[in-house]
Tab-separated table of C-alpha atoms in Angstrom:
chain	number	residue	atom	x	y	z
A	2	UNK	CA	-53.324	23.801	-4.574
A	3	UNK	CA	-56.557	21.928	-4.726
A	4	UNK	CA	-56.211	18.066	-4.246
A	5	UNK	CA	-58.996	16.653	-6.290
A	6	UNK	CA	-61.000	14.171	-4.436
A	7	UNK	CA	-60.940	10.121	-5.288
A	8	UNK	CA	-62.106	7.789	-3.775
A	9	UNK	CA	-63.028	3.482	-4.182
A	10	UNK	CA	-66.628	2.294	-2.579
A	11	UNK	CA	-67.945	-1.068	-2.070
A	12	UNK	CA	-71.102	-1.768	-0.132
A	13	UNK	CA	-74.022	-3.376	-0.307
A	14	UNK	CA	-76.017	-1.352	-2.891
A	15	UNK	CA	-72.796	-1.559	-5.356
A	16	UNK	CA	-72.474	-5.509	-5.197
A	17	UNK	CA	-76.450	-5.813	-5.423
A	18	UNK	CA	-76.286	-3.413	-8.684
A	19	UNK	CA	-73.231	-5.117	-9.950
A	20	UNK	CA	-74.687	-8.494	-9.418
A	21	UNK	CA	-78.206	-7.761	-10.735
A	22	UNK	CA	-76.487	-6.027	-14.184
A	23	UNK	CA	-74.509	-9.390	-14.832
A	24	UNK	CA	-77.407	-11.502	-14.100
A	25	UNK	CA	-79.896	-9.347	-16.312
A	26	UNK	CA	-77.304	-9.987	-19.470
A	27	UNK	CA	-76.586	-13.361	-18.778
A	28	UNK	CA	-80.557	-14.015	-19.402
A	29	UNK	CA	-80.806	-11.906	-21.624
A	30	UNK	CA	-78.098	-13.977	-23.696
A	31	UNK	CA	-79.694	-16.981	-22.691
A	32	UNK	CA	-82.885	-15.508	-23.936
A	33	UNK	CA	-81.493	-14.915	-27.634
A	34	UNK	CA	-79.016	-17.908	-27.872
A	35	UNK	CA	-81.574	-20.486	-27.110
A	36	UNK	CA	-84.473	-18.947	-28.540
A	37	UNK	CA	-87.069	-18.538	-25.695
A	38	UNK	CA	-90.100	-16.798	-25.507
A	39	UNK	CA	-88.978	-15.200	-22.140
A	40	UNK	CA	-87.202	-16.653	-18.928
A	41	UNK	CA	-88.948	-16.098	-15.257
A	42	UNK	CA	-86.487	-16.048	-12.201
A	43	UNK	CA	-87.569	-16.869	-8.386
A	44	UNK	CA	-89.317	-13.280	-6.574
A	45	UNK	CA	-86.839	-14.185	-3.884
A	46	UNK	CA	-84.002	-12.275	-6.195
A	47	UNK	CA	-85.502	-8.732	-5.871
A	48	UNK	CA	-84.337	-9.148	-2.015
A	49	UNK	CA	-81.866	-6.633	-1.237
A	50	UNK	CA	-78.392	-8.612	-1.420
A	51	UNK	CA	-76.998	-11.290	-3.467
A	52	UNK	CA	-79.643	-14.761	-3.490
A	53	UNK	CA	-77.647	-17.878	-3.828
A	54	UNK	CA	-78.525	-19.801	-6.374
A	55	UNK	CA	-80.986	-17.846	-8.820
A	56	UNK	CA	-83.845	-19.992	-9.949
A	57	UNK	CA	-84.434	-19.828	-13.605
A	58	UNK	CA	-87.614	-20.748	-15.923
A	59	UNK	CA	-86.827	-20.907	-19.264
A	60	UNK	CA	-90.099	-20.306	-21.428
A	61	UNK	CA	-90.852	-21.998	-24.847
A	62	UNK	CA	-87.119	-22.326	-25.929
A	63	UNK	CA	-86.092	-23.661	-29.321
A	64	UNK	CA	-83.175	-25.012	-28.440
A	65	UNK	CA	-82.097	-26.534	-24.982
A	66	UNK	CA	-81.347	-23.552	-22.721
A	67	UNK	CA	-78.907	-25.923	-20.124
A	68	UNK	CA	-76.109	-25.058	-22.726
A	69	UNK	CA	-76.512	-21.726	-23.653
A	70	UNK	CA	-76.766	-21.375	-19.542
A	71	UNK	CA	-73.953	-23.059	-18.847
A	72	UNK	CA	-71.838	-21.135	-21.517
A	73	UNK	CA	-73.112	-17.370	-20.355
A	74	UNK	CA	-72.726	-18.022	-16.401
A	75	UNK	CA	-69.344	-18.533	-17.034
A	76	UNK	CA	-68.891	-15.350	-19.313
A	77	UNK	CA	-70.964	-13.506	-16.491
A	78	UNK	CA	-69.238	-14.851	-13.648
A	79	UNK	CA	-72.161	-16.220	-12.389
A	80	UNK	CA	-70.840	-20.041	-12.556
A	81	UNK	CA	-72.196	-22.167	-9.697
A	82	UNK	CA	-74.996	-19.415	-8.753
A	83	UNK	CA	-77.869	-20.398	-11.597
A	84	UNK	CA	-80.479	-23.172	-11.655
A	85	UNK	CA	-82.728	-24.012	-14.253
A	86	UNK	CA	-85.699	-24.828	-11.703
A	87	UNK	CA	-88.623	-22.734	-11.486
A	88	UNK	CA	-89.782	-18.775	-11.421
A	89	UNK	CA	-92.484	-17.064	-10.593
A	90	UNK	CA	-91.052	-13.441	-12.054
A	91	UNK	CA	-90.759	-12.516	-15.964
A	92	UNK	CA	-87.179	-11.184	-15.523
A	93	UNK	CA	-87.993	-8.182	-17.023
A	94	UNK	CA	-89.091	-6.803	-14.229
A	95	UNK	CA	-85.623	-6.680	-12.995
A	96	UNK	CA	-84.656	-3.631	-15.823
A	97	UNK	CA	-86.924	-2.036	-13.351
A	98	UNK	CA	-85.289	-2.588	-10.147
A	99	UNK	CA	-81.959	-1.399	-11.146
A	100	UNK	CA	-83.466	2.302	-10.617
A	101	UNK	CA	-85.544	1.296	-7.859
A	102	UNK	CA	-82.371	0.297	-5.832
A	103	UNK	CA	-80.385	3.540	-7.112
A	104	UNK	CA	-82.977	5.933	-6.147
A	105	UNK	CA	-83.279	4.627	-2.179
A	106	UNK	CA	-79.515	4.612	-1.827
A	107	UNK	CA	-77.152	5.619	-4.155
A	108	UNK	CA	-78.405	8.558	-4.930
A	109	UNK	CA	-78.653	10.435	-1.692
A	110	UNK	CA	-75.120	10.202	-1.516
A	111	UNK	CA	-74.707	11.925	-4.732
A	112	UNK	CA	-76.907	14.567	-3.335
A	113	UNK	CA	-74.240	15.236	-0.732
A	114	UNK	CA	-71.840	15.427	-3.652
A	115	UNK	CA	-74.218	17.642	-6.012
A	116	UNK	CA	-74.426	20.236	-3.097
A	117	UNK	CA	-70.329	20.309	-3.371
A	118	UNK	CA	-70.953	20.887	-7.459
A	119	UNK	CA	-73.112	23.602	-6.634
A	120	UNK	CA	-70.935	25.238	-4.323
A	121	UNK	CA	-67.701	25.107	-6.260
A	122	UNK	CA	-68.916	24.330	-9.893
A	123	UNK	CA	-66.453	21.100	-9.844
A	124	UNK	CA	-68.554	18.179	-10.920
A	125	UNK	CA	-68.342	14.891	-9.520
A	126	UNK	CA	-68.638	11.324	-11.593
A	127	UNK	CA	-69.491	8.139	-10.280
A	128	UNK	CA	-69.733	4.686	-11.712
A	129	UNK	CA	-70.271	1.096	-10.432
A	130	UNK	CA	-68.448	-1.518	-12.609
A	131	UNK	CA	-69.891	-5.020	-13.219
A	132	UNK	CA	-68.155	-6.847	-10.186
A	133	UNK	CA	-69.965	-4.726	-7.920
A	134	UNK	CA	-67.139	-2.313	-6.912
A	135	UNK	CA	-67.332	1.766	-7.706
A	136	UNK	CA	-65.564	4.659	-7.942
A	137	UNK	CA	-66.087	8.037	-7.102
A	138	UNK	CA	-63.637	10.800	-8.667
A	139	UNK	CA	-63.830	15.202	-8.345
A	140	UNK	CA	-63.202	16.715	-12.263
A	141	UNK	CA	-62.670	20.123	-12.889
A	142	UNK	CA	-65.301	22.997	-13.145
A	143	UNK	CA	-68.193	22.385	-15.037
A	144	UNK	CA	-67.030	19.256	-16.116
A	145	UNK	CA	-65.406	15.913	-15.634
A	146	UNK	CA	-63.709	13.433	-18.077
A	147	UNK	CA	-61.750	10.033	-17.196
A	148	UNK	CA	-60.602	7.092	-19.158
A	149	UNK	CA	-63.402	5.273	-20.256
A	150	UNK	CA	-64.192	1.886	-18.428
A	151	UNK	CA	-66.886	-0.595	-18.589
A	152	UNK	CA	-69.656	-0.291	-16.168
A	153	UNK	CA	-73.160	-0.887	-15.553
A	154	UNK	CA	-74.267	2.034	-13.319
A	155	UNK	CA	-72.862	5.684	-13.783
A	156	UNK	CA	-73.793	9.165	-12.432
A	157	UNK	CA	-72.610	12.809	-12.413
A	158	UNK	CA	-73.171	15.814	-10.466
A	159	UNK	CA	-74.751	18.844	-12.448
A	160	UNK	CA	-74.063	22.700	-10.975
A	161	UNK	CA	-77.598	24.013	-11.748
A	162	UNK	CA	-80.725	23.133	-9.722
A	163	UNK	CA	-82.639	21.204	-12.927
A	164	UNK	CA	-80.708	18.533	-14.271
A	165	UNK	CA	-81.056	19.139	-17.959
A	166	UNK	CA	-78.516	16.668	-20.138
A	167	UNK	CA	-76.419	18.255	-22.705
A	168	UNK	CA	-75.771	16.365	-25.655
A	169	UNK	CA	-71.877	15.189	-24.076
A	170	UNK	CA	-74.606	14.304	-21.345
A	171	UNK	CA	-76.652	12.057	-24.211
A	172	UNK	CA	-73.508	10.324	-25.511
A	173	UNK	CA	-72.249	9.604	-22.399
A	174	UNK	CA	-75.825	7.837	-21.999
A	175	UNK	CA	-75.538	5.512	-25.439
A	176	UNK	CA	-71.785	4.942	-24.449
A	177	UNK	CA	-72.653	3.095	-21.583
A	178	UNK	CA	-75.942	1.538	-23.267
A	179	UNK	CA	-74.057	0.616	-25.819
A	180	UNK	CA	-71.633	-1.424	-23.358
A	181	UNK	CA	-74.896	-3.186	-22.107
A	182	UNK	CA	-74.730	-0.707	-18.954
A	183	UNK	CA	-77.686	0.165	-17.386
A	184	UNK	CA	-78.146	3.666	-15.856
A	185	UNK	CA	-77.284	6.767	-15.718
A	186	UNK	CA	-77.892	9.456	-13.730
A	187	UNK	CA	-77.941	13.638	-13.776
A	188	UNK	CA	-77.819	14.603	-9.976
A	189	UNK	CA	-78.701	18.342	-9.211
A	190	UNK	CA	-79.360	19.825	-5.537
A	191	UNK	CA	-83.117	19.789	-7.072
A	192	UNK	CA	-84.706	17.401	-8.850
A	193	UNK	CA	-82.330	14.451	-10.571
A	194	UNK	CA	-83.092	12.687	-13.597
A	195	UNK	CA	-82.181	9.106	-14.610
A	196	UNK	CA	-82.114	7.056	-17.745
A	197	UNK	CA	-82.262	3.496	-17.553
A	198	UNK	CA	-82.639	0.662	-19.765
A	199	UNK	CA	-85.758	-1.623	-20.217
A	200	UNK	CA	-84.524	-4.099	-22.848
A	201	UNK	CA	-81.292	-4.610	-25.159
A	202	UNK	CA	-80.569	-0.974	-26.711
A	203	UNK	CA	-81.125	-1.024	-30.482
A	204	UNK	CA	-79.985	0.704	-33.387
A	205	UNK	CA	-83.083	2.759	-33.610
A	206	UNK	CA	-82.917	3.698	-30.085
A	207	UNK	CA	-79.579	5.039	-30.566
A	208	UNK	CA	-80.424	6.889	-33.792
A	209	UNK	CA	-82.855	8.622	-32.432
A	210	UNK	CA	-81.070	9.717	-29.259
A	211	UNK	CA	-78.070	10.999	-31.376
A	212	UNK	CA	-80.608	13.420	-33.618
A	213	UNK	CA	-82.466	14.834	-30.474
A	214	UNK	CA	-81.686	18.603	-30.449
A	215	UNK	CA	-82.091	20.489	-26.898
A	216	UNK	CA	-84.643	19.739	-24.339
A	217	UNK	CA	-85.137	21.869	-21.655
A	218	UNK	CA	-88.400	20.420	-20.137
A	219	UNK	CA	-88.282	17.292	-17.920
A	220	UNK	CA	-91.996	16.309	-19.311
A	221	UNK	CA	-90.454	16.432	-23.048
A	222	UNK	CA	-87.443	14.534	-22.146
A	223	UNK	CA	-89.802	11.787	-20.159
A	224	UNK	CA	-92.196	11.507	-23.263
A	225	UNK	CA	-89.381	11.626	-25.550
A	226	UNK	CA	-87.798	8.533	-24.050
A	227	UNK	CA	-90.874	7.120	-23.318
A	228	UNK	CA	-91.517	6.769	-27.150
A	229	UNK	CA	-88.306	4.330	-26.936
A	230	UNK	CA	-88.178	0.481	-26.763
A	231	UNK	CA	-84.930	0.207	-24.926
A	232	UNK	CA	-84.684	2.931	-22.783
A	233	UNK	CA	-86.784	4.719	-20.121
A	234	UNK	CA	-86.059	8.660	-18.160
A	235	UNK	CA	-87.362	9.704	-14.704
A	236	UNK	CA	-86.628	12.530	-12.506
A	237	UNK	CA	-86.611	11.538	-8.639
């Protein structure tokens, strides 16, 4: 009898991720609630590891961003850590580094596990919830399904060399957009593709993701995605 491999992993790359994904919707929050133009953060934060505290700039707010702050730390679990100070870094930029750190880490690992997929046809899925801690758990050939919990980071192996997304592949995608996630990634023993968010998802993002029909060319999924205001797809 095969005994399904499951496993729980915390390092550095998962509490980086984990931290980064709670800070990027706290400011985003911040953003909307007090009505600012945009907010720039100290450079110091795209260090790998957890910077204590996180300078903020709040930019052209119409209301006083101290409150909002104080009120979305505290849903974010990021009490005690954030500063209203000075920046030198438009926080979007950080949307960006979420992949960034994936692709130099993460994802090698996967590639270990994408070899097994190959092999044996069992996929593997992976996901990194918002307090920095992960899980990695062995489904059943050609597939994989577990109860659904909140993350911000999630990946799955594929059994064919090009990592082409099905559309269980897409709604798994808005499902953890949706949930103000932030990645997702298709991990072959070839080339790997990832989708990743850019700003908050909108309606029209997910409309249009839900009517896209088959696409079996990694340049017609990029420019298809790259048509998008929320969301972003590279292959690495």
């Amino acid at each position: 009898m095969h005994t399904k491999e499951q496993k729980l992993i915390e390092n550095s790359d998962t509490r980086y991720i984990g931290f980064l994904s709670r800070l990027i919707n706290f400011l985003e929050d911040v953003l909307e609630d007090a009505e600012c133009e945009t907010i720039y953060v100290s450079r110091n934060i795209m260090d790998h590891g957890v910077v204590e505290p996180v300078y903020i700039k709040p930019i052209n707010c119409f209301y006083d961003p101290a409150e909002s702050t104080k009120i979305f730390a505290d849903e974010w679990e990021l009490e005690g850590l954030i500063t209203i100070s000075h920046g030198d870094l438009d926080f979007k930029e950080l949307y960006y580094h979420i992949p960034r750190v994936y692709s130099l880490g993460i994802h090698y690992m996967l590639k270990d596990y994408a070899l097994k997929t190959m092999a044996s046809h069992r996929e593997y899925y992976f996901a990194i919830l918002f307090n920095g801690k992960a899980f990695l758990v062995e489904g059943e050939k050609n597939q994989v399904f577990i109860p659904y919990v909140r993350h911000c980071l999630s990946a799955h192996t594929h059994p064919a060399r090009i990592a082409i997304p099905s559309g269980q592949d897409l709604k798994t995608i808005t499902k953890t957009m949706l949930n103000r996630g932030f990645l997702h990634a298709i991990e072959s023993i070839g080339q790997s593709l990832v989708f990743y968010r850019i700003a908050p998802f909108t309606e029209d993002d997910l409309i249009t993701i839900m009517k896209l029909g088959f696409l079996d060319d990694y340049r017609e999924i990029i420019d298809t995605f790259r048509k998008l205001k929320s969301l972003r797809a590279m292959v690495i």
